[in-house]
PDB file of C-alpha atoms in Angstrom:
ATOM      1  CA  MET A1229     118.874  88.153  93.481  1.00 53.00           C
ATOM      2  CA  GLU A1230     118.965  90.818  90.833  1.00 52.00           C
ATOM      3  CA  TYR A1231     116.045  93.260  90.850  1.00 53.00           C
ATOM      4  CA  GLY A1232     114.545  95.717  88.393  1.00 53.00           C
ATOM      5  CA  ASN A1233     116.351  95.224  85.122  1.00 54.00           C
ATOM      6  CA  GLY A1234     117.557  91.644  85.638  1.00 60.00           C
ATOM      7  CA  GLU A1235     116.759  88.739  83.369  1.00 63.00           C
ATOM      8  CA  ALA A1236     113.132  87.982  82.620  1.00 71.00           C
ATOM      9  CA  LEU A1237     112.121  84.579  83.988  1.00 74.00           C
ATOM     10  CA  LEU A1238     109.685  82.569  81.888  1.00 68.00           C
ATOM     11  CA  TYR A1239     106.607  80.890  83.361  1.00 68.00           C
ATOM     12  CA  SER A1240     103.460  79.330  81.930  1.00 65.00           C
ATOM     13  CA  GLY A1241     101.690  82.695  81.772  1.00 67.00           C
ATOM     14  CA  GLY A1242     104.558  84.592  80.116  1.00 75.00           C
ATOM     15  CA  SER A1243     107.627  86.100  81.763  1.00 84.00           C
ATOM     16  CA  PHE A1244     108.347  88.282  84.787  1.00 85.00           C
ATOM     17  CA  ILE A1245     111.028  90.560  86.215  1.00 86.00           C
ATOM     18  CA  LEU A1246     111.808  90.723  89.932  1.00 85.00           C
ATOM     19  CA  LEU A1247     111.308  94.266  91.297  1.00 87.00           C
ATOM     20  CA  HIS A1248     112.052  94.454  95.034  1.00 87.00           C
ATOM     21  CA  GLU A1249     112.007  92.306  98.144  1.00 87.00           C
ATOM     22  CA  ILE A1250     108.774  92.332 100.150  1.00 87.00           C
ATOM     23  CA  GLY A1251     109.952  90.175 103.039  1.00 84.00           C
ATOM     24  CA  GLN A1252     111.091  86.779 104.217  1.00 83.00           C
ATOM     25  CA  GLY A1253     108.905  83.690 104.285  1.00 69.00           C
ATOM     26  CA  SER A1254     109.467  80.492 106.204  1.00 73.00           C
ATOM     27  CA  PHE A1255     111.210  78.834 103.254  1.00 74.00           C
ATOM     28  CA  GLY A1256     112.707  81.788 101.375  1.00 78.00           C
ATOM     29  CA  SER A1257     112.477  85.406 100.316  1.00 84.00           C
ATOM     30  CA  VAL A1258     109.310  87.031  98.945  1.00 88.00           C
ATOM     31  CA  THR A1259     109.691  89.505  96.093  1.00 87.00           C
ATOM     32  CA  CYS A1260     107.383  91.778  94.131  1.00 89.00           C
ATOM     33  CA  ALA A1261     107.518  90.894  90.418  1.00 89.00           C
ATOM     34  CA  ARG A1262     105.964  92.332  87.263  1.00 90.00           C
ATOM     35  CA  ASP A1263     104.682  90.414  84.253  1.00 88.00           C
ATOM     36  CA  VAL A1264     106.673  91.704  81.263  1.00 87.00           C
ATOM     37  CA  ASN A1265     103.692  91.627  78.874  1.00 88.00           C
ATOM     38  CA  THR A1266     100.751  92.748  81.025  1.00 90.00           C
ATOM     39  CA  GLY A1267     102.437  94.887  83.706  1.00 91.00           C
ATOM     40  CA  THR A1268     100.541  92.955  86.387  1.00 90.00           C
ATOM     41  CA  GLU A1269     102.399  92.772  89.696  1.00 92.00           C
ATOM     42  CA  PHE A1270     102.412  89.683  91.904  1.00 91.00           C
ATOM     43  CA  ALA A1271     104.385  88.191  94.778  1.00 91.00           C
ATOM     44  CA  VAL A1272     107.086  85.594  94.154  1.00 90.00           C
ATOM     45  CA  LYS A1273     108.426  83.342  96.878  1.00 89.00           C
ATOM     46  CA  TYR A1274     111.892  82.042  95.995  1.00 87.00           C
ATOM     47  CA  VAL A1275     112.751  78.725  97.641  1.00 87.00           C
ATOM     48  CA  PRO A1276     116.330  77.447  97.296  1.00 84.00           C
ATOM     49  CA  LEU A1277     116.403  73.733  96.561  1.00 82.00           C
ATOM     50  CA  GLU A1278     118.863  71.183  97.877  1.00 74.00           C
ATOM     51  CA  GLY A1279     121.428  70.075  95.295  1.00 67.00           C
ATOM     52  CA  THR A1280     124.914  71.022  94.205  1.00 59.00           C
ATOM     53  CA  SER A1281     124.315  71.808  90.531  1.00 61.00           C
ATOM     54  CA  GLU A1282     121.450  72.253  88.094  1.00 62.00           C
ATOM     55  CA  ASN A1283     122.151  68.759  86.708  1.00 65.00           C
ATOM     56  CA  ASP A1284     121.679  67.079  90.099  1.00 66.00           C
ATOM     57  CA  GLU A1285     118.364  65.675  91.206  1.00 72.00           C
ATOM     58  CA  VAL A1286     116.956  68.434  93.406  1.00 70.00           C
ATOM     59  CA  ILE A1287     114.901  67.881  96.528  1.00 77.00           C
ATOM     60  CA  ILE A1288     111.844  70.011  97.266  1.00 81.00           C
ATOM     61  CA  PRO A1289     111.526  70.484 101.047  1.00 82.00           C
ATOM     62  CA  LEU A1290     108.503  68.587 102.374  1.00 87.00           C
ATOM     63  CA  GLY A1291     106.968  71.748 103.866  1.00 87.00           C
ATOM     64  CA  VAL A1292     107.117  73.516 100.491  1.00 86.00           C
ATOM     65  CA  PHE A1293     105.595  70.509  98.736  1.00 88.00           C
ATOM     66  CA  ARG A1294     102.760  70.452 101.283  1.00 91.00           C
ATOM     67  CA  GLU A1295     102.212  74.214 100.904  1.00 88.00           C
ATOM     68  CA  ILE A1296     101.875  73.857  97.131  1.00 90.00           C
ATOM     69  CA  GLN A1297      99.479  70.914  97.449  1.00 92.00           C
ATOM     70  CA  ALA A1298      97.324  72.691 100.051  1.00 92.00           C
ATOM     71  CA  LEU A1299      97.102  75.885  97.987  1.00 90.00           C
ATOM     72  CA  LYS A1300      96.131  73.918  94.873  1.00 89.00           C
ATOM     73  CA  GLN A1301      93.364  72.169  96.834  1.00 90.00           C
ATOM     74  CA  VAL A1302      92.022  75.418  98.320  1.00 87.00           C
ATOM     75  CA  GLY A1303      91.816  77.061  94.910  1.00 81.00           C
ATOM     76  CA  SER A1304      90.139  80.442  95.298  1.00 83.00           C
ATOM     77  CA  HIS A1305      89.332  81.692  98.805  1.00 83.00           C
ATOM     78  CA  PRO A1306      88.848  85.358  99.829  1.00 80.00           C
ATOM     79  CA  ASN A1307      91.203  85.067 102.842  1.00 78.00           C
ATOM     80  CA  ILE A1308      94.021  83.076 101.227  1.00 84.00           C
ATOM     81  CA  VAL A1309      96.368  84.388  98.541  1.00 85.00           C
ATOM     82  CA  LYS A1310      96.017  82.443  95.323  1.00 90.00           C
ATOM     83  CA  LEU A1311      98.945  80.417  93.981  1.00 90.00           C
ATOM     84  CA  LEU A1312      99.204  81.416  90.316  1.00 89.00           C
ATOM     85  CA  HIS A1313     102.242  79.519  89.018  1.00 85.00           C
ATOM     86  CA  VAL A1314     105.160  77.364  90.148  1.00 87.00           C
ATOM     87  CA  LYS A1315     108.431  77.699  88.213  1.00 84.00           C
ATOM     88  CA  ALA A1316     111.645  75.699  88.712  1.00 81.00           C
ATOM     89  CA  HIS A1317     114.728  77.692  87.696  1.00 79.00           C
ATOM     90  CA  GLY A1318     118.288  76.598  88.386  1.00 78.00           C
ATOM     91  CA  LEU A1319     118.579  75.466  91.989  1.00 80.00           C
ATOM     92  CA  GLY A1320     115.459  77.303  93.072  1.00 84.00           C
ATOM     93  CA  LEU A1321     111.707  77.203  92.920  1.00 86.00           C
ATOM     94  CA  TYR A1322     109.579  80.296  92.274  1.00 87.00           C
ATOM     95  CA  LEU A1323     106.055  80.259  93.702  1.00 88.00           C
ATOM     96  CA  CYS A1324     104.002  83.056  92.125  1.00 89.00           C
ATOM     97  CA  PHE A1325     101.093  84.424  94.188  1.00 90.00           C
ATOM     98  CA  GLU A1326      98.540  87.158  93.755  1.00 90.00           C
ATOM     99  CA  LEU A1327      99.855  90.313  95.438  1.00 88.00           C
ATOM    100  CA  GLY A1328      97.953  91.258  98.590  1.00 76.00           C
ATOM    101  CA  SER A1329      97.573  94.863  99.725  1.00 69.00           C
ATOM    102  CA  THR A1330      98.959  94.026 103.173  1.00 66.00           C
ATOM    103  CA  ASP A1331     100.046  91.072 105.265  1.00 62.00           C
ATOM    104  CA  LEU A1332      98.792  89.595 108.519  1.00 61.00           C
ATOM    105  CA  SER A1333     101.645  91.082 110.572  1.00 65.00           C
ATOM    106  CA  GLU A1334     100.620  94.611 109.499  1.00 66.00           C
ATOM    107  CA  VAL A1335      97.011  93.933 110.483  1.00 60.00           C
ATOM    108  CA  LEU A1336      98.071  92.590 113.873  1.00 65.00           C
ATOM    109  CA  GLN A1337     100.383  95.566 114.557  1.00 71.00           C
ATOM    110  CA  GLY A1338      97.412  97.963 114.551  1.00 64.00           C
ATOM    111  CA  THR A1339      97.018 100.290 117.533  1.00 61.00           C
ATOM    112  CA  THR A1340      93.863  98.679 118.874  1.00 71.00           C
ATOM    113  CA  PRO A1341      93.204  95.013 119.630  1.00 76.00           C
ATOM    114  CA  LEU A1342      91.135  93.147 117.083  1.00 72.00           C
ATOM    115  CA  THR A1343      87.526  92.497 117.968  1.00 80.00           C
ATOM    116  CA  GLU A1344      86.329  88.915 117.992  1.00 84.00           C
ATOM    117  CA  ALA A1345      84.317  89.583 114.827  1.00 84.00           C
ATOM    118  CA  LYS A1346      87.377  91.028 113.028  1.00 77.00           C
ATOM    119  CA  SER A1347      89.528  88.086 114.177  1.00 75.00           C
ATOM    120  CA  LEU A1348      86.984  85.622 112.802  1.00 75.00           C
ATOM    121  CA  HIS A1349      86.828  87.578 109.528  1.00 73.00           C
ATOM    122  CA  ILE A1350      90.619  87.268 109.102  1.00 68.00           C
ATOM    123  CA  LEU A1351      90.594  83.544 109.846  1.00 65.00           C
TER     124      LEU A1351
END
């Protein structure tokens, strides 16, 4: 993937540019992106789709389909990142999420064990 000054990808809310990789998800890489018009940053999960060319019928992995459906049903929840947009581009799918300040692995790597109350708050 090209970061920083690569092509702007269009989505229903405008267009965005990929900035830098945040990490790896179960289905693909997660990247920080910036909306070209507003400057708002968000997380983008890129999921490669099965197919040999853009003209082929592509197959969305079942787990990705279920993730999208579950996030749409949840809507807005304080402990779950919100799915903002889904964009098909070439042989990939871009899932755009609100950008969290940290991730669960960083919370769990803290120096002290989590209390039961803190664990329940996270869940």
